[in-house]
mmCIF file with all atom_site columns, C-alpha atoms in Angstrom:
data_model
loop_
_atom_site.group_PDB
_atom_site.id
_atom_site.type_symbol
_atom_site.label_atom_id
_atom_site.label_alt_id
_atom_site.label_comp_id
_atom_site.label_asym_id
_atom_site.label_entity_id
_atom_site.label_seq_id
_atom_site.pdbx_PDB_ins_code
_atom_site.Cartn_x
_atom_site.Cartn_y
_atom_site.Cartn_z
_atom_site.occupancy
_atom_site.B_iso_or_equiv
_atom_site.pdbx_formal_charge
_atom_site.auth_seq_id
_atom_site.auth_comp_id
_atom_site.auth_asym_id
_atom_site.auth_atom_id
_atom_site.pdbx_PDB_model_num
ATOM 1   C CA . UNK A 1 1   ? 71.317 216.517 79.371 1.00 57.00 ? 1   UNK A CA 1
ATOM 2   C CA . UNK A 1 2   ? 75.167 217.110 78.502 1.00 60.00 ? 2   UNK A CA 1
ATOM 3   C CA . UNK A 1 3   ? 73.885 215.048 75.697 1.00 63.00 ? 3   UNK A CA 1
ATOM 4   C CA . UNK A 1 4   ? 71.224 217.777 74.881 1.00 59.00 ? 4   UNK A CA 1
ATOM 5   C CA . UNK A 1 5   ? 73.709 221.037 75.552 1.00 61.00 ? 5   UNK A CA 1
ATOM 6   C CA . UNK A 1 6   ? 75.440 219.801 73.047 1.00 69.00 ? 6   UNK A CA 1
ATOM 7   C CA . UNK A 1 7   ? 72.943 218.787 70.276 1.00 72.00 ? 7   UNK A CA 1
ATOM 8   C CA . UNK A 1 8   ? 72.691 221.158 66.617 1.00 74.00 ? 8   UNK A CA 1
ATOM 9   C CA . UNK A 1 9   ? 69.013 221.271 67.361 1.00 73.00 ? 9   UNK A CA 1
ATOM 10  C CA . UNK A 1 10  ? 69.675 223.152 70.853 1.00 73.00 ? 10  UNK A CA 1
ATOM 11  C CA . UNK A 1 11  ? 71.953 225.249 69.246 1.00 68.00 ? 11  UNK A CA 1
ATOM 12  C CA . UNK A 1 12  ? 69.681 225.970 66.366 1.00 74.00 ? 12  UNK A CA 1
ATOM 13  C CA . UNK A 1 13  ? 66.979 226.570 68.881 1.00 71.00 ? 13  UNK A CA 1
ATOM 14  C CA . UNK A 1 14  ? 68.579 229.151 70.998 1.00 67.00 ? 14  UNK A CA 1
ATOM 15  C CA . UNK A 1 15  ? 69.754 230.846 67.849 1.00 71.00 ? 15  UNK A CA 1
ATOM 16  C CA . UNK A 1 16  ? 66.420 230.427 66.433 1.00 68.00 ? 16  UNK A CA 1
ATOM 17  C CA . UNK A 1 17  ? 65.226 232.174 69.773 1.00 64.00 ? 17  UNK A CA 1
ATOM 18  C CA . UNK A 1 18  ? 67.960 235.342 70.306 1.00 63.00 ? 18  UNK A CA 1
ATOM 19  C CA . UNK A 1 19  ? 66.981 236.086 66.908 1.00 64.00 ? 19  UNK A CA 1
ATOM 20  C CA . UNK A 1 20  ? 63.536 236.668 67.398 1.00 66.00 ? 20  UNK A CA 1
ATOM 21  C CA . UNK A 1 21  ? 64.208 238.610 70.289 1.00 67.00 ? 21  UNK A CA 1
ATOM 22  C CA . UNK A 1 22  ? 66.206 240.899 68.161 1.00 61.00 ? 22  UNK A CA 1
ATOM 23  C CA . UNK A 1 23  ? 63.829 241.758 65.724 1.00 63.00 ? 23  UNK A CA 1
ATOM 24  C CA . UNK A 1 24  ? 60.849 241.940 67.913 1.00 62.00 ? 24  UNK A CA 1
ATOM 25  C CA . UNK A 1 25  ? 62.734 244.761 70.117 1.00 59.00 ? 25  UNK A CA 1
ATOM 26  C CA . UNK A 1 26  ? 61.834 248.064 69.685 1.00 58.00 ? 26  UNK A CA 1
ATOM 27  C CA . UNK A 1 27  ? 64.613 250.613 68.008 1.00 56.00 ? 27  UNK A CA 1
ATOM 28  C CA . UNK A 1 28  ? 64.350 254.242 69.011 1.00 55.00 ? 28  UNK A CA 1
ATOM 29  C CA . UNK A 1 29  ? 65.070 256.598 66.330 1.00 51.00 ? 29  UNK A CA 1
ATOM 30  C CA . UNK A 1 30  ? 65.674 259.966 67.196 1.00 51.00 ? 30  UNK A CA 1
ATOM 31  C CA . UNK A 1 31  ? 65.276 263.392 65.111 1.00 51.00 ? 31  UNK A CA 1
ATOM 32  C CA . UNK A 1 32  ? 68.192 265.817 65.937 1.00 52.00 ? 32  UNK A CA 1
ATOM 33  C CA . UNK A 1 33  ? 66.460 267.889 62.756 1.00 51.00 ? 33  UNK A CA 1
ATOM 34  C CA . UNK A 1 34  ? 62.795 269.978 62.726 1.00 53.00 ? 34  UNK A CA 1
ATOM 35  C CA . UNK A 1 35  ? 60.647 268.771 59.551 1.00 53.00 ? 35  UNK A CA 1
ATOM 36  C CA . UNK A 1 36  ? 61.303 271.617 56.849 1.00 53.00 ? 36  UNK A CA 1
ATOM 37  C CA . UNK A 1 37  ? 58.383 271.747 54.613 1.00 52.00 ? 37  UNK A CA 1
ATOM 38  C CA . UNK A 1 38  ? 58.660 270.954 50.902 1.00 51.00 ? 38  UNK A CA 1
ATOM 39  C CA . UNK A 1 39  ? 59.728 273.855 48.963 1.00 47.00 ? 39  UNK A CA 1
ATOM 40  C CA . UNK A 1 40  ? 57.285 274.660 46.157 1.00 46.00 ? 40  UNK A CA 1
ATOM 41  C CA . UNK A 1 41  ? 58.743 276.144 43.004 1.00 48.00 ? 41  UNK A CA 1
ATOM 42  C CA . UNK A 1 42  ? 56.730 277.763 40.489 1.00 48.00 ? 42  UNK A CA 1
ATOM 43  C CA . UNK A 1 43  ? 57.657 278.140 36.594 1.00 48.00 ? 43  UNK A CA 1
ATOM 44  C CA . UNK A 1 44  ? 55.857 279.448 34.254 1.00 46.00 ? 44  UNK A CA 1
ATOM 45  C CA . UNK A 1 45  ? 56.852 278.506 30.245 1.00 46.00 ? 45  UNK A CA 1
ATOM 46  C CA . UNK A 1 46  ? 57.032 280.681 28.694 1.00 48.00 ? 46  UNK A CA 1
ATOM 47  C CA . UNK A 1 47  ? 54.549 280.422 25.016 1.00 48.00 ? 47  UNK A CA 1
ATOM 48  C CA . UNK A 1 48  ? 55.991 279.073 22.294 1.00 50.00 ? 48  UNK A CA 1
ATOM 49  C CA . UNK A 1 49  ? 55.996 280.638 19.099 1.00 47.00 ? 49  UNK A CA 1
ATOM 50  C CA . UNK A 1 50  ? 53.698 279.816 16.712 1.00 46.00 ? 50  UNK A CA 1
ATOM 51  C CA . UNK A 1 51  ? 54.773 280.263 12.381 1.00 44.00 ? 51  UNK A CA 1
ATOM 52  C CA . UNK A 1 52  ? 52.415 283.399 11.511 1.00 42.00 ? 52  UNK A CA 1
ATOM 53  C CA . UNK A 1 53  ? 49.508 282.271 9.471  1.00 43.00 ? 53  UNK A CA 1
ATOM 54  C CA . UNK A 1 54  ? 48.795 285.353 7.668  1.00 38.00 ? 54  UNK A CA 1
ATOM 55  C CA . UNK A 1 55  ? 51.985 287.249 7.281  1.00 41.00 ? 55  UNK A CA 1
ATOM 56  C CA . UNK A 1 56  ? 53.712 284.525 5.509  1.00 46.00 ? 56  UNK A CA 1
ATOM 57  C CA . UNK A 1 57  ? 55.963 285.883 2.721  1.00 46.00 ? 57  UNK A CA 1
ATOM 58  C CA . UNK A 1 58  ? 54.905 285.812 -1.461 1.00 46.00 ? 58  UNK A CA 1
ATOM 59  C CA . UNK A 1 59  ? 56.953 283.283 -3.339 1.00 49.00 ? 59  UNK A CA 1
ATOM 60  C CA . UNK A 1 60  ? 59.486 286.115 -4.748 1.00 48.00 ? 60  UNK A CA 1
ATOM 61  C CA . UNK A 1 61  ? 60.146 288.085 -1.071 1.00 42.00 ? 61  UNK A CA 1
ATOM 62  C CA . UNK A 1 62  ? 61.838 283.887 -0.693 1.00 42.00 ? 62  UNK A CA 1
ATOM 63  C CA . UNK A 1 63  ? 63.496 283.781 -3.941 1.00 45.00 ? 63  UNK A CA 1
ATOM 64  C CA . UNK A 1 64  ? 65.505 286.484 -3.161 1.00 43.00 ? 64  UNK A CA 1
ATOM 65  C CA . UNK A 1 65  ? 65.745 286.330 0.537  1.00 44.00 ? 65  UNK A CA 1
ATOM 66  C CA . UNK A 1 66  ? 68.795 287.303 2.222  1.00 44.00 ? 66  UNK A CA 1
ATOM 67  C CA . UNK A 1 67  ? 69.823 287.443 5.948  1.00 42.00 ? 67  UNK A CA 1
ATOM 68  C CA . UNK A 1 68  ? 68.663 290.409 7.046  1.00 41.00 ? 68  UNK A CA 1
ATOM 69  C CA . UNK A 1 69  ? 71.208 293.083 7.100  1.00 40.00 ? 69  UNK A CA 1
ATOM 70  C CA . UNK A 1 70  ? 70.096 293.945 10.829 1.00 39.00 ? 70  UNK A CA 1
ATOM 71  C CA . UNK A 1 71  ? 71.083 290.450 11.866 1.00 38.00 ? 71  UNK A CA 1
ATOM 72  C CA . UNK A 1 72  ? 75.355 290.682 13.090 1.00 37.00 ? 72  UNK A CA 1
ATOM 73  C CA . UNK A 1 73  ? 77.727 289.104 10.713 1.00 35.00 ? 73  UNK A CA 1
ATOM 74  C CA . UNK A 1 74  ? 78.308 286.856 13.355 1.00 34.00 ? 74  UNK A CA 1
ATOM 75  C CA . UNK A 1 75  ? 75.271 285.857 14.094 1.00 36.00 ? 75  UNK A CA 1
ATOM 76  C CA . UNK A 1 76  ? 75.316 284.853 10.778 1.00 37.00 ? 76  UNK A CA 1
ATOM 77  C CA . UNK A 1 77  ? 77.556 282.915 9.977  1.00 38.00 ? 77  UNK A CA 1
ATOM 78  C CA . UNK A 1 78  ? 76.953 280.605 7.498  1.00 41.00 ? 78  UNK A CA 1
ATOM 79  C CA . UNK A 1 79  ? 76.323 277.021 8.171  1.00 40.00 ? 79  UNK A CA 1
ATOM 80  C CA . UNK A 1 80  ? 78.899 273.653 7.442  1.00 47.00 ? 80  UNK A CA 1
ATOM 81  C CA . UNK A 1 81  ? 76.351 273.421 4.479  1.00 57.00 ? 81  UNK A CA 1
ATOM 82  C CA . UNK A 1 82  ? 77.486 276.334 2.768  1.00 70.00 ? 82  UNK A CA 1
ATOM 83  C CA . UNK A 1 83  ? 73.811 277.792 1.616  1.00 81.00 ? 83  UNK A CA 1
ATOM 84  C CA . UNK A 1 84  ? 72.278 277.332 4.796  1.00 91.00 ? 84  UNK A CA 1
ATOM 85  C CA . UNK A 1 85  ? 72.356 279.625 7.755  1.00 92.00 ? 85  UNK A CA 1
ATOM 86  C CA . UNK A 1 86  ? 72.667 279.143 11.836 1.00 92.00 ? 86  UNK A CA 1
ATOM 87  C CA . UNK A 1 87  ? 69.801 280.263 13.749 1.00 93.00 ? 87  UNK A CA 1
ATOM 88  C CA . UNK A 1 88  ? 70.706 282.482 16.191 1.00 94.00 ? 88  UNK A CA 1
ATOM 89  C CA . UNK A 1 89  ? 69.147 282.420 20.364 1.00 93.00 ? 89  UNK A CA 1
ATOM 90  C CA . UNK A 1 90  ? 69.389 284.719 22.957 1.00 92.00 ? 90  UNK A CA 1
ATOM 91  C CA . UNK A 1 91  ? 71.209 283.120 26.146 1.00 91.00 ? 91  UNK A CA 1
ATOM 92  C CA . UNK A 1 92  ? 69.323 280.779 28.250 1.00 89.00 ? 92  UNK A CA 1
ATOM 93  C CA . UNK A 1 93  ? 65.917 280.998 25.311 1.00 89.00 ? 93  UNK A CA 1
ATOM 94  C CA . UNK A 1 94  ? 64.776 278.739 22.956 1.00 90.00 ? 94  UNK A CA 1
ATOM 95  C CA . UNK A 1 95  ? 62.118 280.923 21.690 1.00 92.00 ? 95  UNK A CA 1
ATOM 96  C CA . UNK A 1 96  ? 62.402 282.116 17.867 1.00 93.00 ? 96  UNK A CA 1
ATOM 97  C CA . UNK A 1 97  ? 63.727 286.078 17.791 1.00 93.00 ? 97  UNK A CA 1
ATOM 98  C CA . UNK A 1 98  ? 61.546 287.981 14.638 1.00 92.00 ? 98  UNK A CA 1
ATOM 99  C CA . UNK A 1 99  ? 65.291 287.956 12.771 1.00 94.00 ? 99  UNK A CA 1
ATOM 100 C CA . UNK A 1 100 ? 65.983 284.542 13.777 1.00 94.00 ? 100 UNK A CA 1
ATOM 101 C CA . UNK A 1 101 ? 62.317 283.686 12.110 1.00 94.00 ? 101 UNK A CA 1
ATOM 102 C CA . UNK A 1 102 ? 63.742 284.928 9.315  1.00 95.00 ? 102 UNK A CA 1
ATOM 103 C CA . UNK A 1 103 ? 66.893 283.214 9.129  1.00 94.00 ? 103 UNK A CA 1
ATOM 104 C CA . UNK A 1 104 ? 64.710 279.796 9.319  1.00 94.00 ? 104 UNK A CA 1
ATOM 105 C CA . UNK A 1 105 ? 62.435 281.239 6.356  1.00 94.00 ? 105 UNK A CA 1
ATOM 106 C CA . UNK A 1 106 ? 65.427 282.044 3.955  1.00 94.00 ? 106 UNK A CA 1
ATOM 107 C CA . UNK A 1 107 ? 66.518 278.248 5.440  1.00 93.00 ? 107 UNK A CA 1
ATOM 108 C CA . UNK A 1 108 ? 63.456 276.851 3.933  1.00 92.00 ? 108 UNK A CA 1
ATOM 109 C CA . UNK A 1 109 ? 63.531 278.233 0.835  1.00 92.00 ? 109 UNK A CA 1
ATOM 110 C CA . UNK A 1 110 ? 66.645 276.860 0.209  1.00 91.00 ? 110 UNK A CA 1
ATOM 111 C CA . UNK A 1 111 ? 65.859 273.669 1.345  1.00 90.00 ? 111 UNK A CA 1
ATOM 112 C CA . UNK A 1 112 ? 63.270 273.954 -0.908 1.00 89.00 ? 112 UNK A CA 1
ATOM 113 C CA . UNK A 1 113 ? 64.977 275.237 -4.093 1.00 88.00 ? 113 UNK A CA 1
ATOM 114 C CA . UNK A 1 114 ? 67.638 272.543 -3.275 1.00 86.00 ? 114 UNK A CA 1
ATOM 115 C CA . UNK A 1 115 ? 65.066 269.515 -3.027 1.00 86.00 ? 115 UNK A CA 1
ATOM 116 C CA . UNK A 1 116 ? 66.687 268.407 0.095  1.00 86.00 ? 116 UNK A CA 1
ATOM 117 C CA . UNK A 1 117 ? 64.994 265.045 2.027  1.00 86.00 ? 117 UNK A CA 1
ATOM 118 C CA . UNK A 1 118 ? 66.268 264.888 5.171  1.00 92.00 ? 118 UNK A CA 1
ATOM 119 C CA . UNK A 1 119 ? 67.921 267.797 7.074  1.00 93.00 ? 119 UNK A CA 1
ATOM 120 C CA . UNK A 1 120 ? 69.291 267.250 10.615 1.00 94.00 ? 120 UNK A CA 1
ATOM 121 C CA . UNK A 1 121 ? 68.990 269.786 13.226 1.00 93.00 ? 121 UNK A CA 1
ATOM 122 C CA . UNK A 1 122 ? 71.596 270.646 15.850 1.00 93.00 ? 122 UNK A CA 1
ATOM 123 C CA . UNK A 1 123 ? 70.749 272.705 18.874 1.00 93.00 ? 123 UNK A CA 1
ATOM 124 C CA . UNK A 1 124 ? 73.668 273.882 20.929 1.00 92.00 ? 124 UNK A CA 1
ATOM 125 C CA . UNK A 1 125 ? 73.720 275.751 24.048 1.00 89.00 ? 125 UNK A CA 1
ATOM 126 C CA . UNK A 1 126 ? 77.184 278.289 25.418 1.00 86.00 ? 126 UNK A CA 1
ATOM 127 C CA . UNK A 1 127 ? 79.559 276.985 28.229 1.00 85.00 ? 127 UNK A CA 1
ATOM 128 C CA . UNK A 1 128 ? 77.315 278.801 30.973 1.00 85.00 ? 128 UNK A CA 1
ATOM 129 C CA . UNK A 1 129 ? 75.674 276.100 33.306 1.00 84.00 ? 129 UNK A CA 1
ATOM 130 C CA . UNK A 1 130 ? 75.887 272.554 33.893 1.00 90.00 ? 130 UNK A CA 1
ATOM 131 C CA . UNK A 1 131 ? 76.108 269.814 30.794 1.00 89.00 ? 131 UNK A CA 1
ATOM 132 C CA . UNK A 1 132 ? 72.791 268.668 31.641 1.00 92.00 ? 132 UNK A CA 1
ATOM 133 C CA . UNK A 1 133 ? 70.724 271.443 31.115 1.00 92.00 ? 133 UNK A CA 1
ATOM 134 C CA . UNK A 1 134 ? 72.710 272.554 28.008 1.00 91.00 ? 134 UNK A CA 1
ATOM 135 C CA . UNK A 1 135 ? 71.678 269.364 26.648 1.00 93.00 ? 135 UNK A CA 1
ATOM 136 C CA . UNK A 1 136 ? 67.670 270.005 27.604 1.00 93.00 ? 136 UNK A CA 1
ATOM 137 C CA . UNK A 1 137 ? 68.434 273.899 26.380 1.00 93.00 ? 137 UNK A CA 1
ATOM 138 C CA . UNK A 1 138 ? 69.800 273.164 22.504 1.00 93.00 ? 138 UNK A CA 1
ATOM 139 C CA . UNK A 1 139 ? 67.151 270.038 22.363 1.00 94.00 ? 139 UNK A CA 1
ATOM 140 C CA . UNK A 1 140 ? 64.325 273.033 23.641 1.00 95.00 ? 140 UNK A CA 1
ATOM 141 C CA . UNK A 1 141 ? 65.645 275.304 20.604 1.00 94.00 ? 141 UNK A CA 1
ATOM 142 C CA . UNK A 1 142 ? 66.406 272.655 18.187 1.00 94.00 ? 142 UNK A CA 1
ATOM 143 C CA . UNK A 1 143 ? 62.311 271.946 18.513 1.00 95.00 ? 143 UNK A CA 1
ATOM 144 C CA . UNK A 1 144 ? 61.353 274.861 17.800 1.00 94.00 ? 144 UNK A CA 1
ATOM 145 C CA . UNK A 1 145 ? 62.899 275.515 14.529 1.00 94.00 ? 145 UNK A CA 1
ATOM 146 C CA . UNK A 1 146 ? 61.923 272.501 13.754 1.00 93.00 ? 146 UNK A CA 1
ATOM 147 C CA . UNK A 1 147 ? 57.980 273.202 14.592 1.00 92.00 ? 147 UNK A CA 1
ATOM 148 C CA . UNK A 1 148 ? 58.390 276.929 12.825 1.00 93.00 ? 148 UNK A CA 1
ATOM 149 C CA . UNK A 1 149 ? 60.023 275.044 9.663  1.00 91.00 ? 149 UNK A CA 1
ATOM 150 C CA . UNK A 1 150 ? 56.727 272.852 9.507  1.00 90.00 ? 150 UNK A CA 1
ATOM 151 C CA . UNK A 1 151 ? 54.227 275.728 10.022 1.00 90.00 ? 151 UNK A CA 1
ATOM 152 C CA . UNK A 1 152 ? 56.002 276.598 7.178  1.00 89.00 ? 152 UNK A CA 1
ATOM 153 C CA . UNK A 1 153 ? 54.249 274.342 4.722  1.00 83.00 ? 153 UNK A CA 1
ATOM 154 C CA . UNK A 1 154 ? 57.126 272.893 2.749  1.00 81.00 ? 154 UNK A CA 1
ATOM 155 C CA . UNK A 1 155 ? 56.836 270.215 0.863  1.00 77.00 ? 155 UNK A CA 1
ATOM 156 C CA . UNK A 1 156 ? 57.623 266.404 2.301  1.00 76.00 ? 156 UNK A CA 1
ATOM 157 C CA . UNK A 1 157 ? 60.903 266.939 4.513  1.00 83.00 ? 157 UNK A CA 1
ATOM 158 C CA . UNK A 1 158 ? 62.177 264.648 6.811  1.00 90.00 ? 158 UNK A CA 1
ATOM 159 C CA . UNK A 1 159 ? 63.345 266.641 10.019 1.00 90.00 ? 159 UNK A CA 1
ATOM 160 C CA . UNK A 1 160 ? 65.629 265.232 12.816 1.00 93.00 ? 160 UNK A CA 1
ATOM 161 C CA . UNK A 1 161 ? 66.583 267.357 16.082 1.00 93.00 ? 161 UNK A CA 1
ATOM 162 C CA . UNK A 1 162 ? 69.883 266.314 18.049 1.00 92.00 ? 162 UNK A CA 1
ATOM 163 C CA . UNK A 1 163 ? 71.260 268.189 21.160 1.00 92.00 ? 163 UNK A CA 1
ATOM 164 C CA . UNK A 1 164 ? 74.840 269.048 21.680 1.00 91.00 ? 164 UNK A CA 1
ATOM 165 C CA . UNK A 1 165 ? 74.531 271.446 24.764 1.00 87.00 ? 165 UNK A CA 1
ATOM 166 C CA . UNK A 1 166 ? 77.795 272.637 25.650 1.00 84.00 ? 166 UNK A CA 1
ATOM 167 C CA . UNK A 1 167 ? 79.842 269.595 23.463 1.00 86.00 ? 167 UNK A CA 1
ATOM 168 C CA . UNK A 1 168 ? 80.307 270.643 20.428 1.00 86.00 ? 168 UNK A CA 1
ATOM 169 C CA . UNK A 1 169 ? 81.134 274.184 20.681 1.00 84.00 ? 169 UNK A CA 1
ATOM 170 C CA . UNK A 1 170 ? 81.671 276.582 17.644 1.00 82.00 ? 170 UNK A CA 1
ATOM 171 C CA . UNK A 1 171 ? 83.692 278.908 18.577 1.00 82.00 ? 171 UNK A CA 1
ATOM 172 C CA . UNK A 1 172 ? 86.185 278.030 21.811 1.00 86.00 ? 172 UNK A CA 1
ATOM 173 C CA . UNK A 1 173 ? 87.478 281.330 23.151 1.00 87.00 ? 173 UNK A CA 1
ATOM 174 C CA . UNK A 1 174 ? 86.026 281.759 26.335 1.00 86.00 ? 174 UNK A CA 1
ATOM 175 C CA . UNK A 1 175 ? 84.160 285.751 25.888 1.00 86.00 ? 175 UNK A CA 1
ATOM 176 C CA . UNK A 1 176 ? 80.734 286.736 25.611 1.00 85.00 ? 176 UNK A CA 1
ATOM 177 C CA . UNK A 1 177 ? 80.778 286.896 21.603 1.00 86.00 ? 177 UNK A CA 1
ATOM 178 C CA . UNK A 1 178 ? 81.742 283.540 21.463 1.00 85.00 ? 178 UNK A CA 1
ATOM 179 C CA . UNK A 1 179 ? 79.296 282.276 23.629 1.00 86.00 ? 179 UNK A CA 1
ATOM 180 C CA . UNK A 1 180 ? 77.125 284.270 21.634 1.00 87.00 ? 180 UNK A CA 1
ATOM 181 C CA . UNK A 1 181 ? 78.059 282.275 18.158 1.00 87.00 ? 181 UNK A CA 1
ATOM 182 C CA . UNK A 1 182 ? 77.422 279.095 20.096 1.00 87.00 ? 182 UNK A CA 1
ATOM 183 C CA . UNK A 1 183 ? 73.435 279.897 21.002 1.00 90.00 ? 183 UNK A CA 1
ATOM 184 C CA . UNK A 1 184 ? 72.590 278.530 17.519 1.00 92.00 ? 184 UNK A CA 1
ATOM 185 C CA . UNK A 1 185 ? 70.768 275.689 15.847 1.00 93.00 ? 185 UNK A CA 1
ATOM 186 C CA . UNK A 1 186 ? 73.090 274.240 12.761 1.00 92.00 ? 186 UNK A CA 1
ATOM 187 C CA . UNK A 1 187 ? 70.844 272.736 9.949  1.00 92.00 ? 187 UNK A CA 1
ATOM 188 C CA . UNK A 1 188 ? 73.120 269.471 8.626  1.00 91.00 ? 188 UNK A CA 1
ATOM 189 C CA . UNK A 1 189 ? 71.840 268.501 5.318  1.00 90.00 ? 189 UNK A CA 1
ATOM 190 C CA . UNK A 1 190 ? 71.424 263.772 5.006  1.00 83.00 ? 190 UNK A CA 1
#
């Protein structure tokens, strides 16, 4: 009998039985909180602004077009590409304003005149909000400008977009005026 008790097979069998008993034991889990119904948040996306079908400016208007004088001078800042304007946006918005549409049309004319083949649209946001939110917002702004440019019927032009969110601000001061300057899409000729 002593030989059977010291046998490795006996010990393995005992361990196996204990594991099976422990695995089959029922566990009681107590819940201290009531189950809450899921919160459903309804968001309605604004309709994107399509380029005007019949209200397209004439060739003469585009040739002589300049940034509208009603645009505040700090928003009509020339891009680092000296002949293209940065496109401004309202706080927490990616839809093009009417003055911004005019600025995109000015840039489209200049791209056509300079026979640019490739342009990068850099979407930006201000320092309000999270980095992730501003990356998405910057991307939506750049995509909106791209769609508007494509709707203007430019000659073949490769348009790429990127979002820097709030990571590459144009203005680094912590003021409302500075944040307004950062809510833009910047044109970079490639």
